[in-house]
Amino acid sequence: MKTALKIAIAFILVTSPIYGQREASNWYFGSKAGLDFNSGTPVPLLNGQLDTVEGCETFSDSDGNLLFYTDGKMVWNRNHQLMPNGDNLLGSFSSSQSALIIPKIDDETIFYIITADVVQAYENGVADGNGLNYSVVDITLEGGLGDVTEKNINLLTQGSEKITAVSAFDGTGYWLVTHRNSNFYAFKIGANGVNTTPVITTLGPNISHFDNIRGSIKSSPNGSQIAIAHTIFEPLYNGYVYLYDFDTSTGILSNELLIAEGYVFYGVEFSSNSTKLYASGKAVDELTNSTTDIKIFQYDLTVPNIPDSEFLIFDFPNLFLSDLAGSLQIGIDKKIYHSIPNTMLSVIRTPNLAGLDSDFRSFDVDLGGRSTKFGLPPFIQSFFESVVRIENFCIDSDTEFFLETDAVIDAVAWNFGDPNSGANNTSSLLNPTHTFSTTGVFTVTLEVEFANRPPKTFVEFIEISETPDAAANVTLIQCDVDGLDDGISLFNLMEAQQLFDFGNSDLTANYFLNVTDAQNNENALPEIGYQNIVNDQIIYARVFENAECYVITEVTLHVEPISDLGTYDTLDICSPVISLATLIEYQQIYDQLLSAFPDTTITLFRTEENALLELEPVIEDIYIGITSPLEMYFRIESENACNFIGKVDLNVMATPEVENQTQLFCPGGSNILDAGAGFNSYLWSTGEITQTIIVEDPGSYWVEVSNAANCISTISVNVINSEDIEITNVIVNDFQTINTVEVLISDSDGFIEYSLDGENYFTSNRFRSVQPGLYDVYVRKDNCSVVTETILVGGFPNFFTPNGDGINDTWQMKRPEFFENAVIEIYDRYGKLVKTMTTTSEGWNGLFNGQMMTPDDYWFVIKFSDRFVHGHFTLKL
């Protein structure tokens, strides 16, 4: 690179907004996750409404204040409310790069939301997706909260999930670049809006299958190159990363270069100085055609053979069921972030540097309890352009700044964000130095006036660190389990860090065979599974917080002799009976080992290799399948030094088979809790040791029961009050040939029974052939709580025989004593009133005016205070 500085300082009149970097200060992504980068350190945001698997985008103003954000389907304003008309955009939450926001170059109040939809299938050559579209936001509307004024204007009827944007660097606008089949489409977005006629470059492989259009596309921050990741699912898992030159004056791509293939690539990203390219991909098991580990690669774009510069930055185990390797996205802090489903993001802290100096930290950025998925907001890539190379980040050295750009520069103005340094806080030198007054993150601002492009403000966040405080030398003690007792073993070198970092979790380290490699940060040793050459071999740890501020610590690798215990013992373990697996309770094994190895640190593992390398420790109850050996490995340590590794076989004995109970509490009743017969012992939470106990109050109780093997199970007994019931109505249909009673109650769960005598209960709430009389209706719930209500059932005889024999000589309603004040009227068949009487009379004897009425049917009316009933009976002689 070269830097040119005109001697004469020109004053440039700028009539259009100048977009720098803080427009990308706020991120919303994943499941309502968010980050605020304004301080230079990402701070979790917990107010987002966006919930997306992949695509998302956010835009802020030049001061870093949030304006709005989207998932490609809906648009939320800065108050996290849905914008008017801000729904049903034609992107998709499952599109790799669903949305991109581009401001209008001559009007800072107008924004274009570009959306890229997913494509599910083609039928007769026609895609069922929505293609590439754009919508317009006017941020001045709705009181400055914004409104979607135009929506879903089509640019391409068929597209892919890949979109990126970069400045034209001449003040005329931005290029929107997308890909479809073997064509690149570059749309110019300038003062006249979106030019719907794209510049088309036909170049590269023809990616035509709808299942292969996933993946990302990115412009380099300086606009000179385009990288694209093709995620191939069909016919077999595969992927490609291609690199192209890009002409920001014409929108044409050229000079295709295949960077990598053979992995299911998904995310791509450039470093801020455009010298490094990063790609994420999933490895492929060719035998099963399935994806496995996630790998992050770096490529050096400054070397003649770029593919050969491939450097594996990190290798994630296959943590979830997905074939996507996760997005890579640069932030305004110039770090690159990686997203896969988790509550943390991973980060490449110094991506401008090569190899190990790039400093990858897995799951290092906290999201405040929110979770991310596969996508991150893509932003206009020129927001992250850097023209500065910075060296020396330790507090005890001068930090040097070097401008690196091909552009001709008229003037620069530096502000180092360090007011405590006084007059030294600013500089107009091209390549200044600055001695920072203390440690911390500093916001360095560089204002550049270019001769042939609009002026721009660059922001660099500089982390100044103290030289790490680490022990000069430590000894990592390992056990020897290969049966040779030869002083050679496998090491997990990361276990050395807690020996030298003095509890500083921000430090990390790489390990090397010699001091020279450690100083040059090259030829690092594998951290997991390194085999020492001789006993007490010395290796060297390069210890750092940021990659350029480090110390070197000597690490002695010592192998402890006679440390392999082999099969140490057989432990009796109690476990519930399960058909396909055995539940192993962690505490049972740990307690028995602790009694044998007191005052030590004991860790359990499923395999000997894991015990040796301290991987995947067992820290809770686990299930062991019926085809797996019932055994457990353990590691005994004192102060992080391995003393012994051994194995215990597990003699599993069945615990008593029990079920938890729920029982109703009956006030005034005999509330007996029964644990069941057949157990060797009982111990209740009340202290009683019998099979049954009587409780006086509802509540939670438990009982431990044991069997002949002295295995214990616990039965929980929840004693609850029965829910109250209420009789809402009793419908009495009396004075009928067949009287009925129907009982209605309030809604209630449970077992309900009904009775008219309190002794004989029935599940039916309807009673037939009820004889006249006074009754108490009983309703019983769950054989416990009872409510009652008194009812009266009336009736009458069907005939009488007034013949003087003393039997049925008079007619009167039945049980008249319960119906005081009732009046009874009797009529003959012609409607003539022949008798009026009350319930206190002896009844009608068949006489009318002293004469016996003829045998016949007679009708009656009984008048009560609230009703009347009528019927008929027969006079017989």
Short mmCIF file of C-alpha atoms in Angstrom, two decimals, residues 410-751:
data_model
loop_
_atom_site.label_atom_id
_atom_site.label_comp_id
_atom_site.label_asym_id
_atom_site.label_seq_id
_atom_site.Cartn_x
_atom_site.Cartn_y
_atom_site.Cartn_z
CA ASP A 410 -5.19 16.35 1.57
CA ALA A 411 -5.27 16.48 5.37
CA VAL A 412 -5.79 14.43 8.50
CA ALA A 413 -6.85 15.22 12.05
CA TRP A 414 -6.27 12.68 14.83
CA ASN A 415 -7.99 12.61 18.20
CA PHE A 416 -6.71 9.81 20.40
CA GLY A 417 -9.60 9.89 22.88
CA ASP A 418 -7.12 10.38 25.72
CA PRO A 419 -7.82 13.84 27.22
CA ASN A 420 -5.52 13.13 30.15
CA SER A 421 -2.62 13.32 27.71
CA GLY A 422 -3.24 17.06 27.27
CA ALA A 423 -1.97 18.68 24.07
CA ASN A 424 -0.69 15.31 22.87
CA ASN A 425 -4.30 14.08 22.50
CA THR A 426 -4.48 15.43 18.92
CA SER A 427 -2.22 15.35 15.90
CA SER A 428 -2.20 16.36 12.24
CA LEU A 429 0.72 14.10 11.36
CA LEU A 430 0.22 11.43 8.77
CA ASN A 431 1.78 8.67 10.89
CA PRO A 432 1.78 9.84 14.51
CA THR A 433 2.71 8.08 17.75
CA HIS A 434 0.88 8.44 21.03
CA THR A 435 1.65 7.39 24.58
CA PHE A 436 -1.63 6.55 26.28
CA SER A 437 -2.01 7.80 29.84
CA THR A 438 -3.59 4.62 31.22
CA THR A 439 -5.01 1.25 30.25
CA GLY A 440 -8.47 0.73 28.82
CA VAL A 441 -10.43 1.11 25.59
CA PHE A 442 -9.86 4.41 23.77
CA THR A 443 -11.92 5.83 20.90
CA VAL A 444 -9.45 7.10 18.33
CA THR A 445 -11.01 9.36 15.69
CA LEU A 446 -9.38 10.09 12.37
CA GLU A 447 -10.85 12.73 10.06
CA VAL A 448 -9.50 12.40 6.54
CA GLU A 449 -9.92 14.82 3.66
CA PHE A 450 -9.32 12.97 0.40
CA ALA A 451 -8.41 14.59 -2.89
CA ASN A 452 -10.56 12.30 -5.05
CA ARG A 453 -13.37 11.09 -2.76
CA PRO A 454 -15.59 12.62 -0.09
CA PRO A 455 -14.11 13.20 3.36
CA LYS A 456 -14.66 10.49 5.93
CA THR A 457 -14.36 10.05 9.67
CA PHE A 458 -12.77 6.79 10.76
CA VAL A 459 -13.17 5.40 14.28
CA GLU A 460 -10.74 2.92 15.81
CA PHE A 461 -11.25 1.44 19.26
CA ILE A 462 -7.84 0.85 20.81
CA GLU A 463 -7.44 -1.43 23.81
CA ILE A 464 -4.33 -0.53 25.77
CA SER A 465 -3.29 -3.26 28.19
CA GLU A 466 -0.76 -3.77 30.87
CA THR A 467 1.90 -6.36 30.20
CA PRO A 468 0.20 -9.54 31.44
CA ASP A 469 0.94 -10.46 35.03
CA ALA A 470 1.78 -14.14 34.71
CA ALA A 471 4.05 -16.57 36.51
CA ALA A 472 7.48 -16.93 34.88
CA ASN A 473 7.39 -20.71 35.08
CA VAL A 474 4.93 -23.39 36.14
CA THR A 475 4.80 -27.18 36.18
CA LEU A 476 1.85 -29.04 34.69
CA ILE A 477 1.67 -32.50 36.27
CA GLN A 478 -0.01 -35.27 34.31
CA CYS A 479 -0.73 -38.94 35.02
CA ASP A 480 0.65 -41.84 32.96
CA VAL A 481 -2.01 -44.38 31.94
CA ASP A 482 -0.53 -46.11 28.89
CA GLY A 483 0.84 -48.97 30.98
CA LEU A 484 4.50 -48.20 30.18
CA ASP A 485 5.32 -45.85 33.06
CA ASP A 486 7.85 -44.16 30.73
CA GLY A 487 7.24 -40.51 31.56
CA ILE A 488 5.39 -39.93 28.29
CA SER A 489 1.73 -38.94 28.29
CA LEU A 490 -0.89 -36.79 26.58
CA PHE A 491 -1.54 -33.29 27.92
CA ASN A 492 -4.32 -30.76 27.86
CA LEU A 493 -2.09 -27.69 27.73
CA MET A 494 -4.98 -25.35 28.52
CA GLU A 495 -4.91 -26.73 32.07
CA ALA A 496 -1.63 -24.86 32.56
CA GLN A 497 -3.34 -21.48 32.32
CA GLN A 498 -4.84 -21.55 35.79
CA LEU A 499 -1.32 -22.15 37.10
CA PHE A 500 0.13 -18.96 35.62
CA ASP A 501 -2.73 -16.45 35.05
CA PHE A 502 -3.26 -15.53 38.75
CA GLY A 503 -7.02 -15.73 38.27
CA ASN A 504 -7.20 -13.25 35.36
CA SER A 505 -9.81 -14.86 33.07
CA ASP A 506 -9.16 -12.28 30.32
CA LEU A 507 -5.77 -13.81 29.61
CA THR A 508 -5.30 -16.57 27.10
CA ALA A 509 -2.25 -18.41 25.78
CA ASN A 510 -0.76 -20.29 22.86
CA TYR A 511 1.93 -22.94 23.40
CA PHE A 512 5.19 -23.52 21.50
CA LEU A 513 8.21 -25.80 21.43
CA ASN A 514 10.73 -22.97 21.64
CA VAL A 515 11.03 -19.32 22.57
CA THR A 516 11.50 -18.17 18.98
CA ASP A 517 8.20 -19.68 17.87
CA ALA A 518 6.51 -18.17 20.92
CA GLN A 519 7.87 -14.71 20.11
CA ASN A 520 6.84 -15.02 16.46
CA ASN A 521 3.51 -16.62 17.40
CA GLU A 522 3.92 -19.42 14.87
CA ASN A 523 3.99 -23.23 14.85
CA ALA A 524 1.70 -23.48 17.87
CA LEU A 525 1.38 -26.84 19.59
CA PRO A 526 -2.01 -28.58 19.73
CA GLU A 527 -3.60 -27.63 23.03
CA ILE A 528 -5.57 -30.86 23.41
CA GLY A 529 -3.67 -34.14 23.22
CA TYR A 530 -0.08 -32.88 22.98
CA GLN A 531 2.38 -35.71 23.76
CA ASN A 532 5.55 -34.67 25.53
CA ILE A 533 8.93 -35.73 24.12
CA VAL A 534 10.66 -36.45 27.42
CA ASN A 535 9.60 -36.21 31.03
CA ASP A 536 9.97 -32.68 32.43
CA GLN A 537 10.08 -31.23 28.91
CA ILE A 538 9.85 -27.42 28.88
CA ILE A 539 7.51 -25.70 26.42
CA TYR A 540 6.68 -21.99 26.18
CA ALA A 541 3.34 -20.26 26.61
CA ARG A 542 2.75 -16.91 24.93
CA VAL A 543 0.38 -15.28 27.43
CA PHE A 544 -1.69 -12.28 26.31
CA GLU A 545 -4.87 -10.30 26.62
CA ASN A 546 -4.44 -8.63 23.26
CA ALA A 547 -2.24 -10.37 20.74
CA GLU A 548 0.56 -7.80 20.67
CA CYS A 549 1.01 -7.34 24.42
CA TYR A 550 2.33 -10.58 25.84
CA VAL A 551 4.79 -12.35 28.12
CA ILE A 552 6.33 -15.79 27.78
CA THR A 553 5.95 -18.38 30.53
CA GLU A 554 7.94 -21.61 30.77
CA VAL A 555 5.73 -24.66 31.25
CA THR A 556 7.36 -27.86 32.50
CA LEU A 557 5.46 -31.00 31.49
CA HIS A 558 5.92 -33.53 34.27
CA VAL A 559 4.47 -37.05 34.14
CA GLU A 560 3.74 -38.60 37.52
CA PRO A 561 4.97 -42.22 37.81
CA ILE A 562 2.81 -45.06 39.19
CA SER A 563 -0.32 -42.98 38.73
CA ASP A 564 -2.45 -45.52 36.85
CA LEU A 565 -4.75 -47.27 39.33
CA GLY A 566 -6.36 -49.47 36.67
CA THR A 567 -9.63 -50.98 37.85
CA TYR A 568 -9.65 -49.65 41.39
CA ASP A 569 -12.84 -51.09 42.85
CA THR A 570 -16.43 -52.18 42.28
CA LEU A 571 -18.98 -49.77 43.72
CA ASP A 572 -22.53 -50.71 44.68
CA ILE A 573 -24.89 -48.21 43.07
CA CYS A 574 -28.64 -47.96 43.49
CA SER A 575 -30.60 -47.04 40.37
CA PRO A 576 -34.23 -47.03 39.22
CA VAL A 577 -35.24 -49.81 36.85
CA ILE A 578 -35.23 -48.44 33.27
CA SER A 579 -35.50 -50.70 30.25
CA LEU A 580 -33.13 -48.95 27.81
CA ALA A 581 -30.64 -47.23 30.12
CA THR A 582 -29.36 -47.11 33.67
CA LEU A 583 -29.53 -43.90 35.66
CA ILE A 584 -26.24 -43.33 37.47
CA GLU A 585 -26.41 -40.88 40.33
CA TYR A 586 -23.25 -38.77 40.39
CA GLN A 587 -23.28 -38.24 44.15
CA GLN A 588 -23.28 -41.97 44.99
CA ILE A 589 -19.99 -42.51 43.11
CA TYR A 590 -18.40 -39.28 44.28
CA ASP A 591 -19.16 -39.89 47.96
CA GLN A 592 -17.67 -43.39 47.90
CA LEU A 593 -14.50 -42.19 46.15
CA LEU A 594 -14.16 -39.23 48.51
CA SER A 595 -14.11 -41.59 51.49
CA ALA A 596 -11.18 -43.39 49.83
CA PHE A 597 -9.35 -40.22 48.72
CA PRO A 598 -10.09 -37.54 51.32
CA ASP A 599 -8.82 -33.97 50.94
CA THR A 600 -8.38 -34.28 47.16
CA THR A 601 -10.17 -33.02 44.07
CA ILE A 602 -12.11 -35.84 42.40
CA THR A 603 -13.52 -35.56 38.89
CA LEU A 604 -15.52 -38.24 37.09
CA PHE A 605 -15.35 -39.08 33.37
CA ARG A 606 -16.91 -41.64 31.06
CA THR A 607 -13.66 -42.59 29.30
CA GLU A 608 -10.01 -42.91 30.22
CA GLU A 609 -9.00 -40.47 27.48
CA ASN A 610 -11.37 -37.84 28.81
CA ALA A 611 -10.00 -38.39 32.31
CA LEU A 612 -6.45 -37.95 31.02
CA LEU A 613 -7.23 -34.80 29.02
CA GLU A 614 -9.89 -33.46 31.43
CA LEU A 615 -12.58 -33.32 28.78
CA GLU A 616 -16.35 -33.58 29.28
CA PRO A 617 -16.35 -34.20 33.03
CA VAL A 618 -19.39 -35.87 34.54
CA ILE A 619 -20.87 -33.34 36.96
CA GLU A 620 -24.44 -34.59 37.27
CA ASP A 621 -26.55 -37.72 37.03
CA ILE A 622 -26.24 -39.49 33.68
CA TYR A 623 -27.83 -42.39 31.82
CA ILE A 624 -25.70 -45.29 30.58
CA GLY A 625 -27.21 -47.27 27.72
CA ILE A 626 -27.78 -51.00 28.02
CA THR A 627 -25.01 -51.69 25.48
CA SER A 628 -22.40 -49.58 27.29
CA PRO A 629 -20.19 -50.88 30.10
CA LEU A 630 -21.27 -49.98 33.60
CA GLU A 631 -18.06 -48.22 34.58
CA MET A 632 -16.73 -44.78 35.41
CA TYR A 633 -13.25 -43.25 35.30
CA PHE A 634 -12.00 -40.84 37.91
CA ARG A 635 -9.12 -38.37 38.20
CA ILE A 636 -7.58 -37.52 41.57
CA GLU A 637 -5.80 -34.15 41.81
CA SER A 638 -4.13 -31.97 44.39
CA GLU A 639 -3.72 -28.31 43.40
CA ASN A 640 -4.31 -29.13 39.73
CA ALA A 641 -1.61 -31.82 39.77
CA CYS A 642 -2.72 -35.26 38.63
CA ASN A 643 -2.13 -37.88 41.34
CA PHE A 644 -4.05 -40.88 40.02
CA ILE A 645 -6.41 -41.98 37.27
CA GLY A 646 -8.50 -45.09 37.79
CA LYS A 647 -11.67 -46.90 36.92
CA VAL A 648 -14.52 -48.22 39.02
CA ASP A 649 -16.96 -50.88 37.89
CA LEU A 650 -20.55 -50.25 38.88
CA ASN A 651 -22.69 -52.95 40.49
CA VAL A 652 -26.14 -51.56 39.90
CA MET A 653 -28.93 -52.59 42.26
CA ALA A 654 -32.54 -51.68 41.64
CA THR A 655 -34.18 -49.11 43.87
CA PRO A 656 -37.75 -49.84 45.08
CA GLU A 657 -40.35 -49.12 42.44
CA VAL A 658 -42.63 -46.45 43.81
CA GLU A 659 -45.09 -43.83 42.63
CA ASN A 660 -45.76 -40.43 44.11
CA GLN A 661 -49.20 -39.95 45.61
CA THR A 662 -51.83 -37.24 45.84
CA GLN A 663 -54.47 -37.63 48.54
CA LEU A 664 -57.44 -35.55 49.58
CA PHE A 665 -57.68 -34.22 53.10
CA CYS A 666 -61.04 -34.83 54.76
CA PRO A 667 -61.68 -32.50 57.71
CA GLY A 668 -62.90 -34.50 60.65
CA GLY A 669 -62.10 -37.75 58.90
CA SER A 670 -59.35 -40.30 59.37
CA ASN A 671 -56.61 -39.11 57.04
CA ILE A 672 -54.34 -42.13 56.67
CA LEU A 673 -51.23 -42.05 54.46
CA ASP A 674 -50.09 -45.48 53.28
CA ALA A 675 -46.62 -46.02 51.72
CA GLY A 676 -47.54 -49.54 50.63
CA ALA A 677 -46.52 -52.96 51.84
CA GLY A 678 -43.45 -55.02 50.99
CA PHE A 679 -40.61 -52.66 51.93
CA ASN A 680 -37.87 -53.33 54.46
CA SER A 681 -38.07 -49.99 56.19
CA TYR A 682 -40.00 -46.75 56.27
CA LEU A 683 -38.99 -43.27 57.30
CA TRP A 684 -41.61 -40.52 57.05
CA SER A 685 -40.94 -36.82 57.00
CA THR A 686 -42.75 -36.75 60.34
CA GLY A 687 -40.12 -39.07 61.83
CA GLU A 688 -42.47 -42.06 62.01
CA ILE A 689 -41.19 -45.45 60.80
CA THR A 690 -44.44 -47.32 60.13
CA GLN A 691 -46.10 -48.21 56.83
CA THR A 692 -49.03 -45.91 57.53
CA ILE A 693 -49.38 -42.65 59.42
CA ILE A 694 -52.29 -40.37 60.29
CA VAL A 695 -51.99 -36.68 59.45
CA GLU A 696 -54.03 -33.84 60.89
CA ASP A 697 -53.33 -31.20 58.27
CA PRO A 698 -52.97 -30.97 54.50
CA GLY A 699 -49.46 -30.43 53.16
CA SER A 700 -46.46 -32.08 51.52
CA TYR A 701 -45.16 -35.28 53.07
CA TRP A 702 -42.55 -37.82 52.01
CA VAL A 703 -41.48 -41.28 53.02
CA GLU A 704 -38.23 -43.09 52.30
CA VAL A 705 -38.65 -46.80 51.69
CA SER A 706 -35.88 -49.36 51.35
CA ASN A 707 -35.59 -52.86 49.94
CA ALA A 708 -33.43 -55.86 50.82
CA ALA A 709 -30.42 -54.31 49.02
CA ASN A 710 -30.76 -51.23 51.25
CA CYS A 711 -31.55 -49.12 48.18
CA ILE A 712 -33.83 -46.24 49.00
CA SER A 713 -36.61 -44.57 47.03
CA THR A 714 -38.62 -41.58 48.13
CA ILE A 715 -42.38 -41.30 47.77
CA SER A 716 -43.82 -37.80 47.76
CA VAL A 717 -47.33 -37.58 49.19
CA ASN A 718 -49.21 -34.37 48.49
CA VAL A 719 -52.23 -34.03 50.80
CA ILE A 720 -54.59 -31.39 49.45
CA ASN A 721 -57.91 -29.96 50.50
CA SER A 722 -60.84 -31.15 48.45
CA GLU A 723 -62.30 -28.38 46.34
CA ASP A 724 -65.56 -27.01 47.71
CA ILE A 725 -68.76 -27.97 45.90
CA GLU A 726 -72.12 -26.20 45.93
CA ILE A 727 -75.66 -27.39 45.26
CA THR A 728 -76.94 -24.77 42.84
CA ASN A 729 -80.46 -26.18 42.40
CA VAL A 730 -82.67 -29.16 43.18
CA ILE A 731 -85.41 -29.72 40.65
CA VAL A 732 -88.35 -31.53 42.33
CA ASN A 733 -90.97 -32.86 39.92
CA ASP A 734 -93.62 -34.04 42.43
CA PHE A 735 -97.33 -34.72 42.56
CA GLN A 736 -96.71 -37.05 39.64
CA THR A 737 -97.43 -40.69 39.12
CA ILE A 738 -93.65 -41.12 39.31
CA ASN A 739 -91.93 -38.33 41.24
CA THR A 740 -88.35 -37.35 40.23
CA VAL A 741 -85.60 -35.31 41.89
CA GLU A 742 -82.62 -33.86 39.97
CA VAL A 743 -79.63 -32.32 41.83
CA LEU A 744 -77.50 -29.65 40.13
CA ILE A 745 -74.08 -28.57 41.44
CA SER A 746 -71.37 -26.03 40.53
CA ASP A 747 -68.63 -27.08 38.11
CA SER A 748 -66.23 -29.34 39.94
CA ASP A 749 -63.58 -31.90 39.14
CA GLY A 750 -63.35 -35.10 41.09
CA PHE A 751 -65.58 -38.08 41.91
#
